[in-house]
Coordinates of C-alpha atoms and ligand atoms in Angstrom, one line a residue:
M889 CA -35.2 -79.7 79.3
A890 CA -35.0 -81.4 76.0
T891 CA -33.6 -79.7 72.9
A892 CA -35.7 -80.2 69.8
P893 CA -33.8 -82.2 67.2
A894 CA -34.2 -81.6 63.5
P895 CA -35.8 -84.7 62.0
Q896 CA -33.2 -86.5 59.8
Q897 CA -35.3 -89.2 58.3
L898 CA -36.1 -87.3 55.2
S899 CA -33.5 -85.7 53.0
D900 CA -33.4 -82.0 52.5
E901 CA -33.4 -82.6 48.7
S902 CA -36.9 -84.2 49.0
F903 CA -38.2 -80.9 50.3
A904 CA -36.0 -78.5 48.4
A905 CA -38.4 -78.6 45.5
T906 CA -40.9 -76.9 47.9
T907 CA -39.8 -73.5 46.5
E908 CA -39.3 -74.7 42.9
S909 CA -41.9 -74.5 40.2
V910 CA -44.1 -77.5 39.7
P911 CA -45.4 -79.1 36.5
E912 CA -48.6 -77.8 35.0
T913 CA -51.6 -80.0 35.6
T914 CA -54.9 -80.2 33.9
R915 CA -56.5 -78.5 36.9
K916 CA -56.1 -75.2 38.6
S917 CA -55.6 -74.3 42.2
R918 CA -58.7 -74.2 44.3
R919 CA -57.4 -71.4 46.6
R920 CA -59.0 -68.1 46.2
K921 CA -61.5 -65.9 47.9
T922 CA -65.1 -66.8 47.1
A923 CA -67.2 -64.2 48.9
H924 CA -67.5 -62.1 45.7
L925 CA -68.8 -65.2 43.8
K926 CA -71.9 -65.7 46.0
L927 CA -74.3 -63.1 44.7
V928 CA -77.9 -64.3 44.5
P929 CA -79.8 -63.1 41.4
E930 CA -82.0 -60.3 42.4
T931 CA -85.2 -61.0 40.5
R932 CA -87.3 -64.1 40.0
G933 CA -87.1 -63.6 36.3
L934 CA -83.3 -63.7 36.3
R935 CA -83.3 -66.8 38.5
E936 CA -85.7 -68.6 36.2
K937 CA -83.6 -67.7 33.2
M938 CA -80.4 -69.0 34.8
R939 CA -82.1 -72.2 36.0
A940 CA -83.3 -72.9 32.5
K941 CA -79.8 -72.5 31.2
C942 CA -78.5 -74.9 33.8
A943 CA -81.1 -77.5 32.8
E944 CA -80.2 -77.1 29.2
V945 CA -76.5 -77.6 29.8
A946 CA -76.9 -80.5 32.2
A947 CA -79.2 -82.3 29.8
K948 CA -76.3 -82.6 27.3
L949 CA -73.7 -83.9 29.7
D950 CA -72.4 -87.4 30.2
K951 CA -73.5 -88.2 33.8
S952 CA -71.7 -91.5 34.3
V953 CA -69.2 -89.9 36.8
P954 CA -69.7 -87.0 39.2
L955 CA -68.2 -83.8 38.1
S956 CA -65.3 -82.4 40.0
K957 CA -65.7 -78.9 41.6
D958 CA -63.3 -77.5 39.0
D959 CA -65.2 -79.0 36.1
M960 CA -68.5 -77.7 37.5
E961 CA -67.1 -74.2 37.8
I962 CA -65.7 -74.2 34.2
I963 CA -69.1 -75.3 32.9
V964 CA -71.0 -72.7 35.0
R965 CA -68.6 -69.9 34.0
A966 CA -69.2 -70.7 30.3
A967 CA -72.9 -70.7 30.9
L968 CA -72.8 -67.3 32.6
D969 CA -70.7 -66.0 29.7
D970 CA -73.4 -67.3 27.3
L971 CA -76.0 -65.4 29.2
G972 CA -73.8 -62.3 29.4
M973 CA -73.9 -62.4 33.2
P974 CA -71.1 -61.6 35.7
E975 CA -69.0 -64.1 37.6
G976 CA -70.5 -62.9 40.9
Y977 CA -73.3 -65.5 40.3
V978 CA -70.9 -68.5 40.0
G979 CA -71.7 -69.8 43.5
W980 CA -75.4 -69.7 43.1
M981 CA -75.3 -71.1 39.6
M982 CA -73.1 -74.0 40.7
V983 CA -75.7 -75.1 43.2
V984 CA -78.5 -74.8 40.7
F985 CA -76.5 -76.5 38.0
A986 CA -75.5 -79.4 40.4
T987 CA -79.2 -79.8 41.2
E988 CA -80.0 -80.2 37.5
F989 CA -77.1 -82.6 37.0
W990 CA -78.4 -84.8 39.8
R991 CA -82.1 -84.5 39.2
D992 CA -82.5 -87.8 37.4
Q993 CA -80.5 -89.7 40.0
V994 CA -82.5 -88.3 42.9
A995 CA -85.6 -89.2 41.0
T996 CA -84.5 -92.9 40.9
I997 CA -84.6 -93.0 44.7
P998 CA -88.0 -93.3 46.4
P999 CA -89.0 -90.4 48.7
E1000 CA -88.8 -92.6 51.8
R1001 CA -85.0 -93.1 51.1
R1002 CA -84.5 -89.3 50.7
L1003 CA -83.5 -86.8 53.4
F1004 CA -85.1 -83.4 53.3
L1005 CA -83.0 -80.8 55.1
L1006 CA -84.3 -77.4 56.1
P1007 CA -82.3 -74.6 57.8
H1008 CA -83.2 -73.1 61.2
C1009 CA -82.9 -69.6 59.8
L1010 CA -86.2 -69.9 57.8
K1011 CA -88.1 -69.7 61.0
H1012 CA -89.8 -66.6 62.2
A1013 CA -87.0 -65.6 64.6
E1014 CA -89.0 -63.2 66.9
G1015 CA -91.9 -65.4 67.7
C1016 CA -91.0 -69.0 66.9
P1017 CA -92.1 -71.2 69.8
A1018 CA -90.1 -74.2 68.6
D1019 CA -87.6 -76.0 70.8
Y1020 CA -84.5 -77.9 69.9
D1021 CA -84.2 -81.6 70.6
E1022 CA -81.5 -84.0 69.7
F1023 CA -82.8 -84.1 66.1
G1024 CA -82.7 -80.4 65.6
L1025 CA -85.5 -77.8 65.6
E1026 CA -88.9 -79.3 66.6
C1027 CA -91.4 -77.1 64.7
K1028 CA -94.7 -76.4 66.6
E1029 CA -96.5 -75.6 63.3
C1030 CA -97.6 -72.2 64.4
G1031 CA -97.8 -71.2 60.7
A1032 CA -95.6 -68.1 61.0
C1033 CA -93.0 -69.5 58.5
S1034 CA -92.8 -72.0 55.7
I1035 CA -91.0 -74.7 57.6
A1036 CA -94.3 -76.3 58.8
D1037 CA -95.7 -76.4 55.3
F1038 CA -92.6 -77.9 53.8
R1039 CA -92.4 -80.5 56.6
G1040 CA -96.0 -81.5 56.1
I1041 CA -95.6 -82.2 52.4
A1042 CA -92.3 -84.1 52.9
D1043 CA -93.7 -86.1 55.8
D1044 CA -96.7 -87.1 53.7
M1045 CA -94.5 -88.3 51.0
G1046 CA -92.4 -90.4 53.4
Y1047 CA -89.2 -88.3 53.5
K1048 CA -86.9 -88.2 56.5
V1049 CA -87.0 -84.5 57.5
L1050 CA -84.4 -82.6 59.6
V1051 CA -84.3 -79.0 60.4
A1052 CA -80.5 -78.8 61.0
E1053 CA -77.4 -77.8 59.4
G1054 CA -73.9 -78.9 58.7
S1055 CA -72.5 -81.2 56.0
P1056 CA -70.8 -83.5 58.5
I1057 CA -74.1 -84.6 60.1
V1058 CA -75.6 -85.1 56.6
L1059 CA -72.7 -87.3 55.6
K1060 CA -73.0 -89.2 58.8
I1061 CA -76.7 -89.9 58.1
I1062 CA -75.9 -91.0 54.6
L1063 CA -73.2 -93.3 55.8
S1064 CA -75.4 -94.9 58.4
G1065 CA -77.5 -96.2 55.5
Y1066 CA -80.9 -94.6 56.4
V1067 CA -81.1 -92.5 53.2
D1068 CA -79.6 -92.5 49.7
A1069 CA -80.2 -88.9 48.5
I1070 CA -80.5 -85.4 49.9
V1071 CA -82.8 -82.6 49.0
G1072 CA -82.3 -79.4 50.9
V1073 CA -82.5 -75.7 51.4
A1074 CA -79.5 -73.8 52.6
C1075 CA -77.5 -70.6 52.2
L1076 CA -74.6 -70.5 49.7
N1077 CA -72.0 -70.7 52.5
V1078 CA -73.4 -74.0 53.7
L1079 CA -73.9 -75.3 50.2
E1080 CA -70.3 -74.4 49.2
K1081 CA -69.1 -76.9 51.8
A1082 CA -71.7 -79.4 50.9
I1083 CA -70.4 -79.5 47.4
D1084 CA -67.0 -80.6 48.7
K1085 CA -68.3 -83.2 51.2
I1086 CA -71.4 -84.6 49.5
L1087 CA -71.6 -84.0 45.8
L1088 CA -68.0 -85.0 45.0
A1089 CA -68.6 -88.4 46.7
G1090 CA -71.4 -89.0 44.2
I1091 CA -74.3 -88.7 46.7
P1092 CA -77.4 -87.7 44.7
C1093 CA -78.4 -84.2 46.0
M1094 CA -80.6 -81.3 45.0
A1095 CA -80.8 -77.9 46.7
V1096 CA -82.6 -74.6 46.5
P1097 CA -80.4 -71.7 47.8
L1098 CA -81.8 -69.3 50.3
L1099 CA -82.3 -65.8 48.9
S1100 CA -79.8 -64.4 51.5
S1101 CA -77.1 -65.7 53.9
D1102 CA -78.2 -63.5 56.8
C1103 CA -78.8 -66.4 59.2
R1104 CA -82.1 -64.9 60.4
N1105 CA -85.6 -64.7 59.0
T1106 CA -84.3 -65.9 55.6
S1107 CA -86.5 -66.7 52.6
V1108 CA -86.5 -68.9 49.6
D1109 CA -88.3 -69.5 46.3
E1110 CA -91.0 -71.6 47.9
D1111 CA -92.4 -73.1 44.7
W1112 CA -89.0 -74.3 43.7
V1113 CA -88.7 -76.1 47.1
D1114 CA -92.2 -77.5 46.6
E1115 CA -91.4 -78.8 43.2
M1116 CA -88.1 -80.3 44.4
V1117 CA -89.8 -82.2 47.3
R1118 CA -92.6 -83.5 45.0
L1119 CA -90.1 -85.0 42.5
H1120 CA -91.6 -88.4 41.8
K1121 CA -89.7 -91.6 41.5
T1122 CA -88.7 -92.5 38.0
E1123 CA -86.1 -94.7 36.4
S1124 CA -82.9 -93.2 35.0
T1125 CA -81.2 -94.2 31.7
Q1126 CA -77.8 -93.5 33.1
Q1127 CA -76.3 -94.2 36.5
T1128 CA -73.7 -92.0 38.0
R1129 CA -70.8 -93.5 39.9
S1130 CA -70.6 -93.0 43.6
Y1131 CA -68.2 -93.6 46.5
V1132 CA -71.1 -93.9 48.9
H1133 CA -71.2 -97.7 49.0
L1134 CA -67.4 -97.9 49.7
M1135 CA -67.8 -95.2 52.4
R1136 CA -70.6 -97.1 54.0
A1137 CA -68.7 -100.3 54.0
A1138 CA -65.7 -98.6 55.6
T1139 CA -68.0 -97.2 58.3
Q1140 CA -70.3 -100.1 58.9
M1141 CA -67.5 -102.7 59.5
F1142 CA -66.8 -100.9 62.7
E1143 CA -70.3 -101.1 64.0
P1144 CA -70.3 -103.5 67.0
E1145 CA -72.0 -106.5 65.4
Q1146 CA -70.0 -106.2 62.2
L1147 CA -66.8 -105.8 64.1
E1148 CA -67.4 -108.9 66.1
R1149 CA -68.3 -110.9 63.0
I1150 CA -65.3 -109.8 61.1
V1151 CA -62.9 -110.0 64.0
P1152 CA -64.4 -112.2 66.7
R1153 CA -63.2 -111.3 70.2
L1154 CA -60.8 -113.8 71.6
R1155 CA -61.9 -113.4 75.2
G1156 CA -65.6 -113.0 74.6
G1157 CA -67.9 -112.0 77.5
P1158 CA -70.3 -109.0 77.6
R1159 CA -69.5 -105.9 75.6
L1160 CA -68.6 -102.7 77.5
A1161 CA -72.0 -101.3 76.6
E1162 CA -73.7 -104.3 78.1
V1163 CA -72.5 -104.0 81.7
N1164 CA -75.1 -101.4 82.6
G1165 CA -72.8 -98.4 83.2
Q1166 CA -70.5 -100.3 85.5
G1167 CA -67.6 -99.6 83.1
A1168 CA -64.6 -101.9 83.2
A1169 CA -65.5 -102.9 86.8
G1170 CA -68.4 -105.0 85.4
L1171 CA -66.0 -107.0 83.2
N1172 CA -63.8 -110.0 83.8
P1173 CA -60.3 -108.5 84.2
I1174 CA -58.8 -110.8 81.6
A1175 CA -61.4 -109.7 79.0
A1176 CA -61.5 -106.0 80.0
T1177 CA -58.7 -104.7 77.8
E1178 CA -60.2 -106.4 74.7
A1179 CA -63.7 -105.1 75.6
I1180 CA -62.5 -101.5 76.1
A1181 CA -60.5 -101.6 72.8
Y1182 CA -63.5 -103.0 70.8
D1183 CA -65.8 -100.4 72.3
F1184 CA -63.4 -97.6 71.4
L1185 CA -63.0 -99.0 67.9
S1186 CA -66.7 -98.9 67.4
K1187 CA -66.9 -95.2 68.3
G1188 CA -66.8 -92.2 65.9
G1189 CA -64.4 -91.2 63.2
K1190 CA -64.7 -90.7 59.5
H1191 CA -63.1 -94.0 58.6
S1192 CA -61.3 -92.3 55.8
R1193 CA -58.3 -94.7 56.0
P1194 CA -60.2 -97.9 55.5
F1195 CA -62.3 -96.2 52.8
I1196 CA -59.1 -95.4 51.0
T1197 CA -57.8 -99.0 51.1
L1198 CA -61.2 -100.4 50.0
A1199 CA -61.6 -97.8 47.2
V1200 CA -58.1 -98.3 45.9
Y1201 CA -58.6 -102.1 45.9
D1202 CA -61.9 -101.6 44.1
A1203 CA -60.5 -99.1 41.5
L1204 CA -57.8 -101.7 40.6
T1205 CA -60.2 -104.6 40.3
G1206 CA -62.8 -103.0 38.0
G1207 CA -64.4 -100.2 40.0
H1208 CA -67.6 -102.2 40.5
G1209 CA -68.1 -100.8 44.0
T1210 CA -68.9 -97.4 42.6
L1211 CA -71.8 -98.5 40.5
S1212 CA -75.4 -98.3 41.7
D1213 CA -75.3 -102.0 42.8
G1214 CA -71.9 -101.4 44.4
A1215 CA -73.1 -102.5 47.8
E1216 CA -73.7 -106.0 46.4
K1217 CA -70.2 -106.1 44.8
I1218 CA -68.5 -104.9 48.0
S1219 CA -70.4 -107.6 50.0
G1220 CA -68.3 -110.0 47.9
F1221 CA -65.0 -108.6 49.3
S1222 CA -63.5 -111.3 51.5
D1223 CA -63.1 -110.8 55.3
A1224 CA -59.4 -110.8 54.8
I1225 CA -59.7 -107.7 52.6
L1226 CA -61.9 -106.0 55.1
R1227 CA -59.5 -106.9 58.0
T1228 CA -56.6 -105.4 56.1
A1229 CA -58.6 -102.2 55.6
M1230 CA -59.5 -102.2 59.3
S1231 CA -55.9 -102.5 60.5
I1232 CA -54.9 -99.0 59.5
E1233 CA -57.9 -97.5 61.3
T1234 CA -57.0 -99.6 64.4
F1235 CA -53.5 -98.1 64.4
H1236 CA -55.1 -94.7 64.0
K1237 CA -57.4 -95.3 67.0
A1238 CA -54.4 -96.5 69.1
S1239 CA -52.6 -93.3 68.2
L1240 CA -55.6 -91.2 69.3
V1241 CA -55.6 -92.8 72.7
H1242 CA -51.9 -92.1 73.1
D1243 CA -52.2 -88.6 71.7
D1244 CA -55.0 -87.8 74.1
I1245 CA -52.8 -88.8 77.0
E1246 CA -49.9 -86.7 75.7
D1247 CA -52.1 -83.7 75.3
D1248 CA -54.3 -84.5 78.3
D1249 CA -57.4 -84.0 76.2
A1250 CA -60.7 -84.5 78.1
F1251 CA -63.0 -85.6 75.3
R1252 CA -62.9 -87.8 72.2
Y1253 CA -66.0 -88.5 70.0
G1254 CA -68.1 -86.6 72.5
E1255 CA -67.2 -88.9 75.4
E1256 CA -64.5 -88.8 78.2
T1257 CA -61.1 -89.8 76.9
L1258 CA -59.9 -93.3 77.9
H1259 CA -57.2 -92.0 80.2
R1260 CA -59.6 -89.7 82.0
R1261 CA -62.0 -92.6 82.5
Y1262 CA -59.7 -95.5 83.3
G1263 CA -56.4 -93.8 84.2
I1264 CA -53.3 -93.3 82.2
P1265 CA -51.7 -96.7 82.6
T1266 CA -54.8 -98.5 81.5
A1267 CA -55.3 -96.2 78.5
I1268 CA -51.7 -96.7 77.4
N1269 CA -52.2 -100.4 77.7
V1270 CA -55.4 -100.3 75.6
G1271 CA -53.6 -98.3 72.9
D1272 CA -50.8 -100.9 72.9
Y1273 CA -53.4 -103.7 72.6
M1274 CA -54.8 -102.0 69.5
I1275 CA -51.4 -101.7 67.9
G1276 CA -50.9 -105.5 68.3
M1277 CA -54.4 -106.0 67.0
G1278 CA -53.7 -103.8 64.0
Y1279 CA -50.8 -106.1 63.0
R1280 CA -52.7 -109.2 63.8
L1281 CA -55.6 -108.1 61.5
V1282 CA -53.2 -108.5 58.6
S1283 CA -50.9 -111.3 59.7
R1284 CA -53.7 -113.8 60.4
D1285 CA -54.6 -113.9 56.8
A1286 CA -51.3 -115.0 55.3
K1287 CA -53.0 -118.2 54.0
E1288 CA -55.8 -116.4 52.1
L1289 CA -53.9 -113.3 50.9
G1290 CA -50.6 -115.0 50.3
P1291 CA -47.5 -114.7 52.5
D1292 CA -45.8 -112.3 50.2
V1293 CA -48.7 -109.9 50.1
V1294 CA -49.1 -110.0 53.9
A1295 CA -45.3 -109.5 54.4
D1296 CA -45.3 -106.5 52.1
I1297 CA -48.3 -104.9 53.7
L1298 CA -46.9 -105.5 57.2
N1299 CA -43.6 -104.0 56.2
N1300 CA -45.3 -100.9 54.9
L1301 CA -47.5 -100.6 58.0
A1302 CA -44.5 -101.0 60.3
D1303 CA -42.6 -98.4 58.3
A1304 CA -45.5 -96.0 58.6
H1305 CA -45.7 -96.7 62.3
M1306 CA -42.1 -95.8 62.9
K1307 CA -42.3 -92.6 60.9
L1308 CA -45.4 -91.5 62.6
S1309 CA -43.7 -92.0 66.0
E1310 CA -40.7 -90.1 64.8
G1311 CA -42.9 -87.2 63.7
Q1312 CA -44.8 -87.2 66.9
G1313 CA -41.6 -87.5 68.9
A1314 CA -40.1 -84.5 67.0
E1315 CA -43.3 -82.5 67.8
L1316 CA -43.2 -83.4 71.5
L1317 CA -39.5 -82.7 72.0
W1318 CA -40.0 -79.3 70.3
R1319 CA -43.0 -78.6 72.5
D1320 CA -40.9 -79.2 75.6
A1321 CA -37.8 -77.5 74.4
K1322 CA -36.7 -74.0 75.6
D1323 CA -35.5 -73.0 72.2
K1324 CA -38.6 -72.4 70.0
R1325 CA -36.8 -71.6 66.8
L1326 CA -37.8 -73.7 63.9
K1327 CA -36.9 -73.8 60.2
P1328 CA -39.8 -74.1 57.7
L1329 CA -38.1 -77.1 56.1
D1330 CA -38.0 -78.9 59.5
A1331 CA -41.7 -78.1 60.1
L1332 CA -42.5 -79.6 56.7
K1333 CA -40.5 -82.7 57.5
I1334 CA -42.4 -83.2 60.8
Y1335 CA -45.6 -82.8 58.8
A1336 CA -44.5 -85.4 56.3
L1337 CA -43.6 -87.8 59.1
K1338 CA -46.8 -87.3 61.1
T1339 CA -49.5 -87.3 58.4
S1340 CA -48.2 -88.8 55.2
P1341 CA -47.3 -92.4 56.3
A1342 CA -50.9 -93.3 57.3
F1343 CA -52.1 -92.0 54.0
E1344 CA -49.4 -94.0 52.2
A1345 CA -50.1 -97.2 54.1
A1346 CA -53.8 -97.0 53.3
L1347 CA -53.1 -96.5 49.6
Y1348 CA -50.4 -99.1 49.6
S1349 CA -52.5 -101.8 51.3
G1350 CA -55.3 -101.3 48.7
V1351 CA -52.8 -101.6 45.8
R1352 CA -51.1 -104.7 47.2
L1353 CA -54.4 -106.4 47.9
A1354 CA -55.2 -106.0 44.3
G1355 CA -51.8 -107.1 42.9
S1356 CA -48.3 -105.8 42.3
V1357 CA -47.1 -102.5 43.6
D1358 CA -44.3 -102.1 41.1
D1359 CA -46.0 -99.3 39.1
Y1360 CA -47.5 -97.6 42.1
A1361 CA -45.1 -97.6 45.0
E1362 CA -43.2 -94.4 44.1
P1363 CA -46.3 -92.4 42.9
I1364 CA -48.1 -93.4 46.1
K1365 CA -45.2 -92.3 48.3
Q1366 CA -44.9 -88.9 46.5
F1367 CA -48.6 -88.4 46.4
S1368 CA -49.0 -89.1 50.1
R1369 CA -46.1 -86.8 51.1
N1370 CA -47.6 -83.9 49.2
M1371 CA -51.1 -84.6 50.4
G1372 CA -50.0 -85.0 54.0
V1373 CA -48.0 -81.8 54.0
A1374 CA -50.7 -79.8 52.3
F1375 CA -53.3 -81.2 54.7
Q1376 CA -51.3 -80.2 57.8
I1377 CA -50.7 -76.7 56.5
L1378 CA -54.4 -76.3 55.9
N1379 CA -55.0 -77.5 59.4
D1380 CA -52.7 -74.8 60.7
L1381 CA -54.6 -72.2 58.7
K1382 CA -57.9 -73.4 60.0
D1383 CA -56.6 -73.1 63.5
W1384 CA -56.5 -69.4 62.9
R1385 CA -60.2 -69.3 61.8
G1386 CA -61.2 -70.7 65.2
D1387 CA -64.2 -72.6 64.1
D1388 CA -62.8 -75.9 62.7
D1389 CA -64.1 -79.3 63.8
N1390 CA -61.7 -79.5 66.8
K1391 CA -61.7 -76.3 68.6
L1392 CA -63.5 -73.0 69.0
S1393 CA -60.5 -70.7 69.8
A1394 CA -58.3 -69.3 67.1
G1395 CA -54.6 -69.7 67.4
G1396 CA -54.8 -72.7 69.8
D1397 CA -51.8 -74.4 68.1
T1398 CA -49.6 -71.5 68.9
L1399 CA -50.4 -71.4 72.6
G1400 CA -50.4 -75.2 72.7
G1401 CA -46.8 -75.2 71.5
R1402 CA -47.2 -77.1 68.3
P1403 CA -44.3 -76.7 65.8
T1404 CA -46.3 -75.3 62.9
V1405 CA -45.0 -74.1 59.5
L1406 CA -46.8 -70.8 60.2
W1407 CA -44.6 -70.4 63.3
A1408 CA -41.5 -71.3 61.3
L1409 CA -42.3 -68.9 58.5
A1410 CA -42.8 -66.1 61.0
I1411 CA -39.5 -66.8 62.7
D1412 CA -37.9 -66.9 59.3
G1413 CA -39.5 -63.8 57.9
L1414 CA -39.5 -61.3 60.8
P1415 CA -36.9 -58.7 61.6
S1416 CA -34.8 -59.7 64.7
A1417 CA -36.6 -57.5 67.2
E1418 CA -40.1 -58.9 66.2
Q1419 CA -38.6 -62.4 66.0
A1420 CA -37.4 -62.0 69.6
E1421 CA -40.8 -60.6 70.7
L1422 CA -42.6 -63.6 69.1
L1423 CA -40.3 -66.1 70.8
E1424 CA -40.8 -64.5 74.2
L1425 CA -44.6 -63.9 73.7
V1426 CA -45.6 -67.5 73.3
G1427 CA -44.1 -68.7 76.6
D1428 CA -45.1 -65.6 78.6
E1429 CA -48.1 -66.6 80.7
T1430 CA -48.1 -63.4 82.6
V1431 CA -50.1 -61.8 79.7
G1432 CA -53.5 -63.0 78.8
D1433 CA -54.2 -65.5 76.0
E1434 CA -56.3 -62.9 74.1
Y1435 CA -53.5 -60.4 73.9
R1436 CA -50.9 -63.1 73.0
I1437 CA -53.1 -64.5 70.2
S1438 CA -53.9 -61.1 68.8
R1439 CA -50.2 -60.0 68.8
V1440 CA -49.0 -63.3 67.3
R1441 CA -51.6 -62.8 64.5
Q1442 CA -50.2 -59.3 63.9
L1443 CA -46.7 -60.6 63.7
Y1444 CA -47.8 -63.4 61.4
E1445 CA -49.5 -60.9 59.2
Q1446 CA -46.4 -58.7 59.2
A1447 CA -44.3 -61.7 58.0
D1448 CA -47.0 -62.5 55.4
V1449 CA -47.2 -66.0 56.9
F1450 CA -50.8 -66.8 55.9
E1451 CA -50.2 -66.0 52.2
K1452 CA -46.9 -67.9 52.1
A1453 CA -48.7 -70.9 53.7
H1454 CA -51.4 -70.8 51.1
R1455 CA -48.8 -70.8 48.4
L1456 CA -47.2 -73.8 49.9
V1457 CA -50.5 -75.7 49.9
D1458 CA -51.0 -74.8 46.3
K1459 CA -47.6 -76.2 45.4
H1460 CA -48.1 -79.4 47.2
Q1461 CA -51.6 -79.8 45.8
Q1462 CA -50.3 -79.2 42.3
R1463 CA -47.7 -81.8 42.7
A1464 CA -50.3 -84.3 44.0
E1465 CA -52.4 -83.4 40.9
S1466 CA -49.5 -84.0 38.5
I1467 CA -49.0 -87.5 40.1
A1468 CA -52.6 -88.3 39.8
D1469 CA -52.6 -87.2 36.1
A1470 CA -50.1 -89.9 35.3
L1471 CA -52.0 -92.7 37.0
E1472 CA -53.8 -95.6 35.3
P1473 CA -56.4 -97.0 35.3
E1474 CA -58.9 -94.1 35.1
E1475 CA -60.8 -95.4 38.2
L1476 CA -57.7 -94.9 40.3
R1477 CA -56.9 -91.5 38.8
R1478 CA -60.5 -90.4 39.6
L1479 CA -60.1 -91.7 43.1
F1480 CA -56.9 -89.7 43.6
Y1481 CA -58.6 -86.5 42.4
Y1482 CA -61.5 -87.2 44.7
L1483 CA -59.1 -87.5 47.6
I1484 CA -57.4 -84.2 46.6
D1485 CA -60.7 -82.4 46.4
T1486 CA -62.0 -83.7 49.7
V1487 CA -58.9 -84.0 51.9
L1488 CA -57.6 -80.6 50.9
E1489 CA -60.7 -78.7 51.7
R1490 CA -59.8 -75.0 51.9
P1491 CA -60.9 -72.8 54.8
T1492 CA -63.5 -70.4 53.6
E1493 CA -63.3 -66.8 54.5
A1494 CA -67.0 -66.6 55.0
T1495 CA -68.3 -67.3 58.5
E1496 CA -70.8 -70.1 58.6
P1497 CA -73.8 -69.6 60.8
Q1498 CA -73.1 -70.9 64.2
V1499 CA -76.5 -72.4 64.9
P1500 CA -76.8 -74.6 68.0
S1501 CA -77.2 -78.1 66.7
P1502 CA -78.0 -80.7 69.4
I1503 CA -77.8 -83.5 66.9
I1504 CA -74.2 -82.8 66.1
T1505 CA -73.4 -83.0 69.8
Q1506 CA -75.4 -86.1 70.2
L1507 CA -73.8 -88.0 67.3
S1508 CA -70.4 -86.6 68.2
I1509 CA -69.0 -85.7 64.9
A1510 CA -65.4 -86.8 65.0
A1511 CA -62.3 -84.9 64.2
P1512 CA -60.2 -86.5 61.4
Ligands
LIG1023 S1 -93.9 -72.8 61.7 FE1 -92.5 -73.9 63.0 S2 -90.4 -73.2 62.6 FE2 -91.9 -71.7 61.7 S3 -92.1 -70.1 63.3 FE3 -93.7 -71.6 63.6 S4 -92.9 -73.1 65.1 FE4 -91.2 -71.9 64.3

């Protein structure tokens, strides 16, 4: 049995500052409980008064860039102070304020390019005869609730209407290019997440909060919804910058037709999807590996890595891609730029194929994993093919990009690749080792190796495509390290909520034998008897998973692991923020803050409604 080695690639000094104080930034930590901030104003009069205040404040603001969540909260808190109202209304007021902020931008988009989202919980739960299909709830218009009326108005105006929930699906629809704005009704728990995922990206959005978050037989200020839906198209005097065009470009270049245009297949022949369910057997054996790889590349994923490369390149070349005619500007990016942005995603996809083999996962993007479908040897080989392809995507453009640029980017990618493999190797060796002790510092080093290099490579590629990296190499490295570590710790924390994007059982990482910082903090912080119990418990399959998980949770709580982990996230986030503060130009600084806000999304303590949503299954929302 292997013994887990402590990774040596990163110096202890580079992590020693983990426990030191960090410089003050212009922003504050986002970590705190929010349940007490989600009161809904009780009376209609109060709601009207607060909405009027939001409209008054929003009218005076510069709307050229989307507000950060922190900025929005500061503004809303000041407005509540003005009204002499308690902070409990912050959540509700932020939604109403955001709606007023975006009203003009939504109005510039014709109704047929808007998506109208309604929640299932508005239905009359006891007697609703509606079924669910792949697009959500299919209302039978029985008249028992307001869904049918709202739908009718919106349909008549040309809206796309969906009775479904979840910000990932909304983002997916936006990125697919069918709509450019969202108007919706939802509870404050759902809207809190939507602010992170949708508003910060600069996607025009308006919402009316439900009057309760009970998930059943809910109600809403119906005339507010009516007024929102009937918002007529007008021109705006000011345009607000948005990342949506860059996000779309990053996603759309992996659609089969675009993929083949930007990177024509060398072997040609039919696509995997064109061989009528025969799978690889329907393909010429020489062309099969390429066809399987292209098919996998065109599947799900958030395409956050290519987005980062394109967005950094755009930020350093004028930031035109974030303007309202950004799509046109981005269409002027050369194929060599697009291919470089694609390379980092291609490596990522290769690593997913290999990870799925290592963990023997059954599904990826809602479909059978490649090794389950074609066997392990073929899946390893397809992953290898994509690694070669990732390098080729950059190396082929030496003439257009310049040999020095290509050499620098390839070096950076190769460095990232080696570090990622080291991090993964450390994790696998630890998983298979008998000795499960782990120091927090070593857990953090594994995180830095596993997550930060891809982030750094995506940023570095964007900078190098735009010019010199001299002023950016070190900030990018430090920013990526802090972001990667904070992201992984948040992932560990989400694992204990049991409802993240990847799995439905809490504590899966512990039983799966992953070397998490939570585990390391518990080993570090428990008295020797409890430490021994923890070490024994995780490998003891004679007791049920339920008992083991609940006892591990108790021991984690005894060692104050969750609070310590949150503090670590705060520190790494604050470091990332202080690096962002020092960056020029402003477009780049804003992008880095956007990445902090969206990548470091905090697990909320409130439980979101777990409504069955067939469309989410159908579109296979992908894990990061
Ligand atoms: S109007 Fe539609 S959603 Fe509402 S209860 Fe009737 S069938 Fe269900």
